[in-house]
Short mmCIF file of N, CA and C in Angstrom, two decimals:
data_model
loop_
_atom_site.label_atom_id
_atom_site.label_comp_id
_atom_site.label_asym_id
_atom_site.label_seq_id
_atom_site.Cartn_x
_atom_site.Cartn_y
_atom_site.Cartn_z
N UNK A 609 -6.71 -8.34 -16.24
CA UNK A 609 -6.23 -7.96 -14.92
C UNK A 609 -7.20 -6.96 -14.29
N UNK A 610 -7.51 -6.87 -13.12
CA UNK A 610 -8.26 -6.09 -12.31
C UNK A 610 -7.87 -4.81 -12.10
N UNK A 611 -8.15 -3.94 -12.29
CA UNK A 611 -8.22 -2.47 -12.38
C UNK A 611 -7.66 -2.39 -10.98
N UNK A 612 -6.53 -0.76 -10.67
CA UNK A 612 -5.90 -0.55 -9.50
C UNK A 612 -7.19 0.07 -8.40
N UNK A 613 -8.22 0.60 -9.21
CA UNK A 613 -9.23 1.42 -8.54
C UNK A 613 -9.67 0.20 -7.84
N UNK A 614 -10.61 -0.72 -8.60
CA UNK A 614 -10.79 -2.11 -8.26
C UNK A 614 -10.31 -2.83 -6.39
N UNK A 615 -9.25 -3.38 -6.93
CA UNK A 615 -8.35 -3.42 -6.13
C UNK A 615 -8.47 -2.24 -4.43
N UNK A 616 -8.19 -1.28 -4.89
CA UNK A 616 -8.37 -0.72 -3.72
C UNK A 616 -9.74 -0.14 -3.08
N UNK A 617 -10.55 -0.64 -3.90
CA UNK A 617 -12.39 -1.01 -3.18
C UNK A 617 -12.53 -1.83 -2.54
N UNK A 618 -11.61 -3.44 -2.89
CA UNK A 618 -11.60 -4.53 -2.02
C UNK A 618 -10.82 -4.12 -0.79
N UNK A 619 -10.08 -3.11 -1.22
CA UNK A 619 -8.74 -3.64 -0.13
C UNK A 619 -9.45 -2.58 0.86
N UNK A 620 -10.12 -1.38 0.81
CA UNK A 620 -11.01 -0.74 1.75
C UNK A 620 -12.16 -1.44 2.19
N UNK A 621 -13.18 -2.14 1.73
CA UNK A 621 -13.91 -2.65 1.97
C UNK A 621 -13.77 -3.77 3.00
N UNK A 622 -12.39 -4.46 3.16
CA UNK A 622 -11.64 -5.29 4.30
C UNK A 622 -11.52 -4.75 5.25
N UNK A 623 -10.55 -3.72 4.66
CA UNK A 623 -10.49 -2.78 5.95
C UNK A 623 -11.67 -2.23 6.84
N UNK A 624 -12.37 -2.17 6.03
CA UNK A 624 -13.73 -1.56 7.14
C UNK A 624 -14.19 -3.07 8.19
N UNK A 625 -14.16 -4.32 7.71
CA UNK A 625 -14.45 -5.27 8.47
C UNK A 625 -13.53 -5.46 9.43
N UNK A 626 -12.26 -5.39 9.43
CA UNK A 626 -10.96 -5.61 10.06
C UNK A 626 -10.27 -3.97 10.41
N UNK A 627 -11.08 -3.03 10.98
CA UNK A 627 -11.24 -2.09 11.54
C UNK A 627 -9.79 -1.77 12.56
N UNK A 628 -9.96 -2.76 13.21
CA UNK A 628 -8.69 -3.19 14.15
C UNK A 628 -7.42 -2.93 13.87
N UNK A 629 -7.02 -3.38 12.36
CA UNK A 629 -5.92 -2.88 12.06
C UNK A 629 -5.38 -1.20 12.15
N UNK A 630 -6.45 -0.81 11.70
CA UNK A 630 -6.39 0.94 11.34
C UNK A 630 -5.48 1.41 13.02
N UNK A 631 -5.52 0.58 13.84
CA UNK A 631 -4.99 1.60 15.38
C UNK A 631 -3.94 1.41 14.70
N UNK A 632 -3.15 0.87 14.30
CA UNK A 632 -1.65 0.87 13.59
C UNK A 632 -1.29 2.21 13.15
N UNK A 633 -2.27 2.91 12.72
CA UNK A 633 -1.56 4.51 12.20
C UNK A 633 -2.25 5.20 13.11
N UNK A 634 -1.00 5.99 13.62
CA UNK A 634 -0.97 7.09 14.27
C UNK A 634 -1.64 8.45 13.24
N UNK A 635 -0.60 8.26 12.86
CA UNK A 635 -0.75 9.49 10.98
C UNK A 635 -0.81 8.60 10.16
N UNK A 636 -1.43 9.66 8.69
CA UNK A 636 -1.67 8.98 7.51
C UNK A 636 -0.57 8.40 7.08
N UNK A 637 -0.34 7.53 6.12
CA UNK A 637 0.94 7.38 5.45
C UNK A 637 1.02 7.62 3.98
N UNK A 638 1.66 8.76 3.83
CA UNK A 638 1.53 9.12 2.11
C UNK A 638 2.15 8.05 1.49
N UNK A 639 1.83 6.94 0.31
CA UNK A 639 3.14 6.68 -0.51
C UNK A 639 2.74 6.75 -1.79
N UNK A 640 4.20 6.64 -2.88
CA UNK A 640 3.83 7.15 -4.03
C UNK A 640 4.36 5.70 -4.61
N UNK A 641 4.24 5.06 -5.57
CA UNK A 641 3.95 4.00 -6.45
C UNK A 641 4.22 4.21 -7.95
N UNK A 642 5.45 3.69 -7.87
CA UNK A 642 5.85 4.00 -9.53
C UNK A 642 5.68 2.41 -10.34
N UNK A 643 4.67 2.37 -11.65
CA UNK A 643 4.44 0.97 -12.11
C UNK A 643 4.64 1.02 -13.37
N UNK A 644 5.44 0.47 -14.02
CA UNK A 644 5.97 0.47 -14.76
C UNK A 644 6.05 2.14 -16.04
N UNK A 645 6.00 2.92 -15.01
CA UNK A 645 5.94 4.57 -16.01
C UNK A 645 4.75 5.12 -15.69
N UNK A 646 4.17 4.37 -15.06
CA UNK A 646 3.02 4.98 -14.32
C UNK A 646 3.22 5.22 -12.95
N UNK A 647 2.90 6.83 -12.91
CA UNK A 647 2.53 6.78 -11.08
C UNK A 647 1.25 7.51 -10.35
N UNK A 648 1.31 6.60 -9.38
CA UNK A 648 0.19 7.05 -8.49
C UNK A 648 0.58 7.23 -7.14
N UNK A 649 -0.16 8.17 -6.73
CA UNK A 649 -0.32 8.80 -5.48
C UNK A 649 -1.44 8.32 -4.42
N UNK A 650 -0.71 7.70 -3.55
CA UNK A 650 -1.67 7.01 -2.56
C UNK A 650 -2.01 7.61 -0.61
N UNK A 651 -2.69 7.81 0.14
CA UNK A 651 -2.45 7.67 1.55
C UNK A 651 -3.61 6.90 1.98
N UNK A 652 -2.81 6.30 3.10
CA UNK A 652 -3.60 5.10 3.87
C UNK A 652 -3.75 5.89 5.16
N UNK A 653 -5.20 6.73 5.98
CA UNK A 653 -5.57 6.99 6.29
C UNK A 653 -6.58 6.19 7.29
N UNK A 654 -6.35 6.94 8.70
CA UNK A 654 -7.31 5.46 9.73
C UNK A 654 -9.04 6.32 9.45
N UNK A 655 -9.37 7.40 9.07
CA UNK A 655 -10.56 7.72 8.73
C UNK A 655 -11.30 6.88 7.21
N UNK A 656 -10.15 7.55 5.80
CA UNK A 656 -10.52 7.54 5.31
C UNK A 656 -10.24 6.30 3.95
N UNK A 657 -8.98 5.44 4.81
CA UNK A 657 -8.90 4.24 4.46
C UNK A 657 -7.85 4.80 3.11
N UNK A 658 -7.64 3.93 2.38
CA UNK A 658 -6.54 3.96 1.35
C UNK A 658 -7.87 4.48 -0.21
N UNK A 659 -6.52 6.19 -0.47
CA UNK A 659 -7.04 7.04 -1.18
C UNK A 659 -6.42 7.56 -2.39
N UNK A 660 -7.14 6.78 -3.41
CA UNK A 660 -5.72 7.62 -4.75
C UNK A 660 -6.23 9.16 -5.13
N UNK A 661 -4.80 9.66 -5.49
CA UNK A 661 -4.95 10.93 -5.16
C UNK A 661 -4.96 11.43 -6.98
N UNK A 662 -4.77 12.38 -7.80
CA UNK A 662 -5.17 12.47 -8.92
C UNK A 662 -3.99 13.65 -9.18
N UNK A 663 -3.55 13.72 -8.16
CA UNK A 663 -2.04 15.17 -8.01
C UNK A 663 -1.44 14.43 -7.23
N UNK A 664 0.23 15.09 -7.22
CA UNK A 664 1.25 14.68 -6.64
C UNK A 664 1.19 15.34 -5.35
N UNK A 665 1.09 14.51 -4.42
CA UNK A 665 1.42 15.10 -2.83
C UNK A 665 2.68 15.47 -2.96
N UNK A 666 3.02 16.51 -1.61
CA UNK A 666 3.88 17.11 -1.51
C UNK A 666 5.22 16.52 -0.86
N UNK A 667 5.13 15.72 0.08
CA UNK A 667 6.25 14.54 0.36
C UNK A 667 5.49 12.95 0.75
N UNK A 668 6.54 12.25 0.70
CA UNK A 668 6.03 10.85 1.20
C UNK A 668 6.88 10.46 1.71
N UNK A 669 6.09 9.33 2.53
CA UNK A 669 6.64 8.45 3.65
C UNK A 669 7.34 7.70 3.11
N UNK A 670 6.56 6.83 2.09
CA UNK A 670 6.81 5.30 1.45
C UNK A 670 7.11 5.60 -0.37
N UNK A 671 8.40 5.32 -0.72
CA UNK A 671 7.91 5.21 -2.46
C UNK A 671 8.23 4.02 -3.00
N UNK A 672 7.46 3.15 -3.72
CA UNK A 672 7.67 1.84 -3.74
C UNK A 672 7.97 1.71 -5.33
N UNK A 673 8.71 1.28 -5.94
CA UNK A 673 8.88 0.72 -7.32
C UNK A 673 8.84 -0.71 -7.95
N UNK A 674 7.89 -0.92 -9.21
CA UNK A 674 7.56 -2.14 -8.79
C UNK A 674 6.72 -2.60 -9.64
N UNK A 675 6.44 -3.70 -10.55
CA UNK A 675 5.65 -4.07 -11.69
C UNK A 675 4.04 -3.69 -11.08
N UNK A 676 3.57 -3.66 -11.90
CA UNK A 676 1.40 -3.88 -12.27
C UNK A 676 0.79 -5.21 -10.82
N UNK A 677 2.23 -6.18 -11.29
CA UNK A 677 1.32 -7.75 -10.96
C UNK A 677 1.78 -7.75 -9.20
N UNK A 678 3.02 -7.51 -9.02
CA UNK A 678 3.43 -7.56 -7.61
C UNK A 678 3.08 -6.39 -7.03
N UNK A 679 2.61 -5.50 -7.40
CA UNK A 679 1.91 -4.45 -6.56
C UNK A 679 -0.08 -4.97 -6.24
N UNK A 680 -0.31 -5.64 -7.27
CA UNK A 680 -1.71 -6.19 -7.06
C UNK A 680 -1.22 -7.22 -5.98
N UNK A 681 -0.57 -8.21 -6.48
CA UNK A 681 -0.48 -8.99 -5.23
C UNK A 681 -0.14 -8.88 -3.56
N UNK A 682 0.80 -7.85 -3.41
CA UNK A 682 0.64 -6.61 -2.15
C UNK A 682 -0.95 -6.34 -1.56
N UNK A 683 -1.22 -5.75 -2.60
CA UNK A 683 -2.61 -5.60 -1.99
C UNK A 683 -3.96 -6.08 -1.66
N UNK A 684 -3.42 -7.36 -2.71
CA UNK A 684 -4.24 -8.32 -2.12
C UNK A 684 -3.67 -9.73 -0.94
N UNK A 685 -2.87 -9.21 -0.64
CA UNK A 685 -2.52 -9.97 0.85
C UNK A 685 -1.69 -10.91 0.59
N UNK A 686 -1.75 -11.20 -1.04
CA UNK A 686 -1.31 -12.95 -1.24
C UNK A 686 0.90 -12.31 -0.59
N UNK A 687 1.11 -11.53 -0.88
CA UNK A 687 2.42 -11.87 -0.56
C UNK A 687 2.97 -10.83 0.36
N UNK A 688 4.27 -11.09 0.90
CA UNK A 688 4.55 -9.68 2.10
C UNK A 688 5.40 -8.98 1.40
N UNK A 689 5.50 -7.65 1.49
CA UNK A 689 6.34 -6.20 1.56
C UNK A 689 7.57 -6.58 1.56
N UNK A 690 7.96 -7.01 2.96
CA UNK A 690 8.98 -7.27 3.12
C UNK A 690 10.03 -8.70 2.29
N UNK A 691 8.95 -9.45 1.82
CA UNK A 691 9.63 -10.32 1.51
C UNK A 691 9.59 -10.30 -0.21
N UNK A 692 9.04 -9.11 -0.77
CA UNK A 692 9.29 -8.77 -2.28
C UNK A 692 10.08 -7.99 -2.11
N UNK A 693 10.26 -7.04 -0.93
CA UNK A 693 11.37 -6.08 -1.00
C UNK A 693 13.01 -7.15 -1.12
N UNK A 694 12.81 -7.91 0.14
CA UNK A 694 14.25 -8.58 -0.04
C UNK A 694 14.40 -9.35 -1.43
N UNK A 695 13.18 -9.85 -2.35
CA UNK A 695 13.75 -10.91 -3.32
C UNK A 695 13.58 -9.58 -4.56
N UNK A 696 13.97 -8.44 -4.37
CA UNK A 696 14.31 -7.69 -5.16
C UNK A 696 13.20 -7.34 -6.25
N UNK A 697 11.57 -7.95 -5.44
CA UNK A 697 10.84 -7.34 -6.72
C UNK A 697 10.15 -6.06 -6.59
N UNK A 698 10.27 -5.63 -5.62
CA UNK A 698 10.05 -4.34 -5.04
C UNK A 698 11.40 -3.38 -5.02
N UNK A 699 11.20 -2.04 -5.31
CA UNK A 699 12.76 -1.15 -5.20
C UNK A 699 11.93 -0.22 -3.94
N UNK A 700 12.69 0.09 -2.89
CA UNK A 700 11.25 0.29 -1.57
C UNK A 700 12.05 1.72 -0.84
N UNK A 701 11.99 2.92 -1.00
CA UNK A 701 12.68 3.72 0.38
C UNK A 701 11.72 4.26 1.45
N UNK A 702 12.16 3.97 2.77
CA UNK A 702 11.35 4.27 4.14
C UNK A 702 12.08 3.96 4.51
N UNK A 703 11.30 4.38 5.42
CA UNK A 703 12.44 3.75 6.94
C UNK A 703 11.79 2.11 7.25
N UNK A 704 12.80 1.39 7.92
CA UNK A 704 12.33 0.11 8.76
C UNK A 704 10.70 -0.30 8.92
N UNK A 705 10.98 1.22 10.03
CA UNK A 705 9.51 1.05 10.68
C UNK A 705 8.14 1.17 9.75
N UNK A 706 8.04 2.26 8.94
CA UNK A 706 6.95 2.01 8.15
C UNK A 706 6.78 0.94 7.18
N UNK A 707 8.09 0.50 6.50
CA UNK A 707 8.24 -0.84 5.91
C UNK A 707 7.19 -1.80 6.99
N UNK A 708 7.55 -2.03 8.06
CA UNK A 708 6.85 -2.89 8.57
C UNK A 708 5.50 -2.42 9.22
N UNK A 709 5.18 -1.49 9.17
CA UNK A 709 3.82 -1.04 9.11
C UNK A 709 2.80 -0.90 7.92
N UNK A 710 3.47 -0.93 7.23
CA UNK A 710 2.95 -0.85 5.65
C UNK A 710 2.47 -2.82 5.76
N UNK A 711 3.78 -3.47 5.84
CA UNK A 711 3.57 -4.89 5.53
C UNK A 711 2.55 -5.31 6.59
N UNK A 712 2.31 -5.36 7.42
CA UNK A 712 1.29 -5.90 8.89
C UNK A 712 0.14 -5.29 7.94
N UNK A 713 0.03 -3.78 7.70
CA UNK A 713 -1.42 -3.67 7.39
C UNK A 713 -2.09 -4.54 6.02
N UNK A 714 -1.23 -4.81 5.09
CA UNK A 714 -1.56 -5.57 3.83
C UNK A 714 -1.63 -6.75 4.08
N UNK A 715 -1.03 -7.20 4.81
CA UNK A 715 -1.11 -8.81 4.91
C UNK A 715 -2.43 -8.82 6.41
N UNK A 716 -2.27 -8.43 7.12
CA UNK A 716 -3.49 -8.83 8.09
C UNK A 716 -4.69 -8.03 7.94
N UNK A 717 -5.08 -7.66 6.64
CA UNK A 717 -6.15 -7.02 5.86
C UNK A 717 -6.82 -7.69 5.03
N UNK A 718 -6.01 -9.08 4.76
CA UNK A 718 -6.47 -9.93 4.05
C UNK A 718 -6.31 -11.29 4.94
N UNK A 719 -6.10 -11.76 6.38
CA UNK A 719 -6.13 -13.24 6.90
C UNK A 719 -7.24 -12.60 7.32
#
């Protein structure tokens, strides 16, 4: 399996081509990522693009719970947010709106 660091080299490296998306954030969006007993600390930033952090930020927007494989697949575009959240393979708290700001940027980061 491909390393999470990995992963989020591709998923910045898109982003820099598909630039466009980034007007979507106003502000950064902190979220934190619990995988199977592992967690990481993430923000998706319109400067500095999506950043793992090595300490626990102080609050978050987004905290997502959620296997190794469906969090890779998130980020690599193949599936939506919203639609692992509803088939229960995601455990997800935010609000609406960043739910669906979160999902637009992962999936049209990768068409």
């Amino acid at each position: 399996m491909v390393s999470i660091e990995e992963l989020i080299y591709h998923f910045n490296q898109s982003l820099r081509v598909n630039d466009h998306i980034l007007m979507m954030l106003k502000e950064p969006i902190r979220i934190r990522v619990e995988l199977e007993q592992n967690l990481m600390y993430l923000t998706l930033d319109r400067k500095r693009l999506l950043i793992k952090h090595t300490r626990p930020l102080k609050n978050y927007h987004i905290n997502i719970q959620t296997t190794a494989d469906h969090f890779h697949s998130l980020l690599q575009g193949r599936t939506s947010l919203k639609k692992q959240v509803d088939e229960k393979h995601i455990i997800l708290k935010s609000t609406f709106r960043q739910l669906l700001k979160l999902d637009a940027i992962f999936v049209l980061n990768q068409k």
